[in-house]
Short mmCIF file of C-alpha atoms and ligand atoms in Angstrom, two decimals:
data_model
loop_
_atom_site.label_atom_id
_atom_site.label_comp_id
_atom_site.label_asym_id
_atom_site.label_seq_id
_atom_site.Cartn_x
_atom_site.Cartn_y
_atom_site.Cartn_z
CA MET A 1 -90.55 -142.42 28.42
CA ASP A 2 -91.89 -142.95 24.89
CA TRP A 3 -91.49 -139.36 23.70
CA GLU A 4 -92.76 -140.06 20.20
CA GLN A 5 -95.99 -141.47 21.59
CA ARG A 6 -96.40 -138.48 23.90
CA PHE A 7 -96.28 -136.14 20.91
CA ARG A 8 -98.67 -138.34 18.91
CA ASP A 9 -101.09 -138.37 21.86
CA ASP A 10 -100.57 -134.65 22.46
CA THR A 11 -99.75 -135.38 26.11
CA THR A 12 -97.03 -132.81 26.55
CA PRO A 13 -97.49 -130.92 29.84
CA TRP A 14 -93.93 -129.55 29.67
CA GLU A 15 -94.79 -127.29 26.72
CA ARG A 16 -95.11 -123.56 27.30
CA LYS A 17 -97.06 -122.72 24.11
CA GLY A 18 -94.94 -119.79 23.07
CA LEU A 19 -91.48 -118.44 23.65
CA HIS A 20 -90.08 -119.07 27.11
CA PRO A 21 -90.00 -115.74 29.00
CA ALA A 22 -86.32 -116.33 29.72
CA PHE A 23 -85.66 -116.59 25.96
CA VAL A 24 -87.47 -113.27 25.50
CA ASP A 25 -85.53 -111.64 28.36
CA TRP A 26 -82.19 -112.91 27.02
CA ARG A 27 -83.09 -111.81 23.50
CA GLU A 28 -84.13 -108.33 24.69
CA ALA A 29 -80.94 -108.02 26.76
CA GLY A 30 -78.86 -108.79 23.65
CA ALA A 31 -77.53 -112.06 25.05
CA PHE A 32 -77.94 -113.77 21.67
CA ALA A 33 -76.48 -110.92 19.61
CA ASP A 34 -73.03 -112.42 19.08
CA LEU A 35 -74.19 -115.95 18.31
CA THR A 36 -74.05 -117.46 14.86
CA THR A 37 -74.64 -121.15 15.57
CA VAL A 38 -76.91 -122.59 18.23
CA ILE A 39 -78.36 -126.00 18.99
CA VAL A 40 -81.59 -126.76 20.84
CA PRO A 41 -81.20 -130.36 22.05
CA GLY A 42 -84.47 -132.18 22.64
CA CYS A 43 -86.30 -129.29 21.01
CA GLY A 44 -89.62 -131.12 20.89
CA ARG A 45 -92.30 -128.68 19.79
CA SER A 46 -90.81 -125.69 21.61
CA ALA A 47 -90.96 -122.29 19.93
CA GLU A 48 -87.37 -121.26 20.59
CA LEU A 49 -85.89 -123.08 17.59
CA LYS A 50 -87.96 -120.89 15.29
CA GLY A 51 -87.13 -117.97 17.60
CA PHE A 52 -83.44 -118.41 16.86
CA ALA A 53 -84.09 -118.91 13.14
CA ALA A 54 -86.11 -115.69 13.12
CA LEU A 55 -83.07 -113.90 14.56
CA GLY A 56 -81.03 -115.10 11.59
CA LYS A 57 -79.07 -117.66 13.57
CA SER A 58 -77.88 -120.91 12.09
CA ALA A 59 -80.05 -123.04 14.34
CA ILE A 60 -80.09 -126.79 14.88
CA GLY A 61 -83.04 -128.59 16.42
CA ALA A 62 -82.49 -132.16 17.53
CA ASP A 63 -84.91 -134.70 18.85
CA LEU A 64 -85.68 -138.42 18.93
CA SER A 65 -89.25 -137.73 17.87
CA ALA A 66 -90.06 -137.57 14.15
CA THR A 67 -93.47 -136.11 14.99
CA ALA A 68 -91.93 -133.24 16.95
CA LEU A 69 -89.43 -132.50 14.18
CA ALA A 70 -92.17 -132.56 11.54
CA TRP A 71 -94.01 -129.98 13.66
CA GLN A 72 -90.85 -127.84 13.80
CA LYS A 73 -90.42 -128.05 10.03
CA ALA A 74 -94.04 -127.00 9.48
CA GLN A 75 -93.62 -124.03 11.82
CA LEU A 76 -90.43 -122.93 10.07
CA ASP A 77 -91.91 -123.40 6.58
CA LYS A 78 -94.95 -121.34 7.52
CA ASP A 79 -92.71 -118.31 8.10
CA GLY A 80 -90.20 -119.04 5.34
CA LEU A 81 -87.49 -119.82 7.89
CA SER A 82 -85.05 -122.69 8.07
CA ALA A 83 -83.08 -124.67 10.60
CA GLU A 84 -81.19 -127.93 10.55
CA LEU A 85 -83.32 -130.72 12.00
CA ILE A 86 -81.60 -133.81 13.36
CA GLU A 87 -83.54 -136.91 14.33
CA ALA A 88 -81.13 -138.77 16.59
CA ASP A 89 -80.00 -139.55 20.09
CA ILE A 90 -78.29 -136.21 20.43
CA LEU A 91 -75.99 -137.36 23.21
CA LEU A 92 -74.09 -139.32 20.56
CA TRP A 93 -74.00 -136.51 17.97
CA ARG A 94 -71.03 -134.22 17.38
CA PRO A 95 -70.90 -131.18 15.07
CA ASP A 96 -68.42 -130.80 12.20
CA ALA A 97 -67.36 -127.46 13.68
CA PRO A 98 -67.85 -126.26 17.27
CA LEU A 99 -70.95 -124.20 18.00
CA ASP A 100 -71.44 -120.84 19.70
CA ALA A 101 -74.31 -121.83 21.96
CA VAL A 102 -76.57 -124.49 23.39
CA TYR A 103 -80.10 -123.62 24.47
CA GLU A 104 -81.13 -126.01 27.22
CA GLN A 105 -84.84 -126.08 28.03
CA THR A 106 -86.48 -129.09 29.72
CA PHE A 107 -84.05 -131.51 28.11
CA LEU A 108 -81.62 -132.15 30.95
CA CYS A 109 -84.50 -132.65 33.37
CA ALA A 110 -86.11 -135.09 30.91
CA ILE A 111 -83.24 -137.54 30.52
CA PRO A 112 -82.48 -140.19 33.15
CA PRO A 113 -79.98 -138.80 35.68
CA ARG A 114 -77.56 -141.64 34.85
CA LEU A 115 -77.07 -139.94 31.45
CA ARG A 116 -76.19 -136.55 32.89
CA ALA A 117 -72.42 -136.99 32.74
CA GLU A 118 -72.80 -138.02 29.10
CA TYR A 119 -74.85 -134.87 28.50
CA GLU A 120 -72.21 -132.62 30.06
CA GLU A 121 -69.54 -134.31 27.89
CA ALA A 122 -71.66 -133.76 24.79
CA VAL A 123 -72.44 -130.10 25.51
CA HIS A 124 -68.78 -129.41 26.23
CA ALA A 125 -67.80 -131.12 22.95
CA TRP A 126 -70.43 -129.22 20.92
CA LEU A 127 -69.28 -125.79 22.11
CA LYS A 128 -66.22 -123.81 21.17
CA PRO A 129 -64.14 -122.41 24.05
CA GLY A 130 -66.06 -119.37 25.26
CA GLY A 131 -69.30 -120.86 23.93
CA LYS A 132 -72.44 -120.34 25.97
CA LEU A 133 -74.83 -122.76 27.60
CA PHE A 134 -78.16 -120.99 28.07
CA ALA A 135 -79.62 -123.18 30.78
CA LEU A 136 -83.02 -123.36 32.41
CA PHE A 137 -82.46 -125.62 35.39
CA MET A 138 -85.71 -127.23 36.57
CA GLN A 139 -86.13 -127.03 40.36
CA LYS A 140 -87.96 -129.92 41.97
CA ASP A 141 -87.59 -131.41 45.43
CA GLU A 142 -89.62 -134.60 44.97
CA PRO A 143 -87.65 -137.65 43.87
CA GLY A 144 -88.21 -139.29 40.49
CA GLY A 145 -89.14 -137.92 37.11
CA PRO A 146 -89.22 -136.82 34.42
CA PRO A 147 -88.85 -134.04 35.13
CA TYR A 148 -85.87 -134.84 37.32
CA GLY A 149 -84.78 -131.99 39.56
CA CYS A 150 -81.68 -130.01 38.59
CA SER A 151 -80.70 -128.37 41.87
CA ILE A 152 -77.93 -125.80 41.71
CA PRO A 153 -75.56 -127.88 43.91
CA ALA A 154 -76.12 -130.86 41.57
CA MET A 155 -75.56 -128.63 38.52
CA ARG A 156 -72.34 -127.21 39.99
CA GLU A 157 -71.11 -130.76 40.38
CA LEU A 158 -72.20 -131.72 36.85
CA PHE A 159 -70.77 -128.58 35.23
CA PRO A 160 -67.58 -128.16 37.28
CA ALA A 161 -65.81 -124.81 37.54
CA ALA A 162 -62.72 -126.28 35.88
CA ARG A 163 -64.72 -126.75 32.66
CA TRP A 164 -67.42 -124.08 33.01
CA ALA A 165 -67.44 -120.45 34.15
CA TRP A 166 -70.49 -119.76 36.28
CA PRO A 167 -72.16 -116.33 36.52
CA ASP A 168 -71.75 -114.33 39.74
CA SER A 169 -75.31 -113.02 39.64
CA GLU A 170 -78.32 -114.74 41.22
CA PRO A 171 -80.37 -116.65 38.64
CA ALA A 172 -83.79 -115.39 37.58
CA ALA A 173 -86.60 -117.86 38.37
CA TYR A 174 -89.36 -118.64 35.88
CA PRO A 175 -92.22 -120.73 37.29
CA HIS A 176 -93.46 -123.32 34.83
CA PRO A 177 -97.12 -122.66 33.90
CA SER A 178 -98.19 -126.31 33.99
CA LEU A 179 -95.65 -128.36 35.96
CA SER A 180 -97.14 -127.24 39.30
CA GLY A 181 -95.37 -123.93 38.91
CA LYS A 182 -91.95 -125.51 39.36
CA PRO A 183 -89.34 -122.79 38.88
CA GLU A 184 -86.72 -122.97 36.19
CA LEU A 185 -83.55 -121.07 37.04
CA ALA A 186 -82.02 -119.22 34.10
CA MET A 187 -78.23 -119.18 33.96
CA ILE A 188 -75.62 -118.67 31.26
CA LEU A 189 -72.58 -120.90 31.70
CA THR A 190 -69.46 -120.34 29.62
CA ARG A 191 -67.46 -123.27 28.33
CA ARG A 192 -63.80 -122.98 29.23
C1 SAM B 1 -89.61 -132.71 28.21
S1 SAM B 1 -89.42 -132.68 26.48
C2 SAM B 1 -88.92 -130.99 26.20
C3 SAM B 1 -89.13 -130.51 24.78
C4 SAM B 1 -88.77 -129.06 24.55
N1 SAM B 1 -87.40 -128.76 24.94
C5 SAM B 1 -89.71 -128.12 25.24
O1 SAM B 1 -89.24 -127.27 26.03
O2 SAM B 1 -90.91 -128.19 24.99
C6 SAM B 1 -87.92 -133.59 26.22
C7 SAM B 1 -87.56 -133.75 24.76
O3 SAM B 1 -86.31 -134.39 24.63
C8 SAM B 1 -86.38 -135.35 23.59
N2 SAM B 1 -85.34 -136.35 23.88
C9 SAM B 1 -85.26 -137.17 24.96
N3 SAM B 1 -84.12 -137.88 24.92
C10 SAM B 1 -83.47 -137.51 23.79
C11 SAM B 1 -82.22 -137.87 23.19
N4 SAM B 1 -81.42 -138.78 23.76
N5 SAM B 1 -81.86 -137.28 22.03
C12 SAM B 1 -82.67 -136.36 21.45
N6 SAM B 1 -83.85 -135.96 21.97
C13 SAM B 1 -84.25 -136.53 23.13
C14 SAM B 1 -87.80 -135.87 23.64
O4 SAM B 1 -88.21 -136.47 22.45
C15 SAM B 1 -88.55 -134.58 23.98
O5 SAM B 1 -88.91 -133.87 22.81
#
């Protein structure tokens, strides 16, 4: 997938055009209250990076696409907000100090499944013990992608209980408005 070209062509069916309802629900429930540092890997042109900046968080947005990051900067500047913007293959990046949270939205389902173990390693390395992974796991039965399906059994294998505490509650489902209504399951995993 040539992500940069997709942004230049404005062919971005994964975008929600506004804050994800799960972000809003988590924010209203106070789930972000204790966070200071948060990264949005593969942030693209999603609104949540600015959403975290608006909450006063030290937010990092990372993407391969210069066009997407320029869009993020323009959105932040418009409201006098700031965030760190990193143009890089984020799977290879590591922070100077561990972070409080990762906000995962249509990034894991976008990368080739062969990179998933690398992603889990990276997220584990980014977070401090007790850090949170706010995950929106894309549900899709058909083979292929992107988006590649992130079934809960596959996610439990990828994020094993020895390294991640899973919530006891059933996940809330948020149908995607443009990806044929595919549900994203919202879950907060805690890094051990
Ligand atoms: C499906 S889009 C999702 C964008 C955004 N999270 C959203 O919800 O609109 C996937 C994003 O991941 C970025 N991406 C893909 N592989 C990446 C990598 N290895 N490092 C950083 N960004 C990557 C793409 O450029 C793209 O912006």
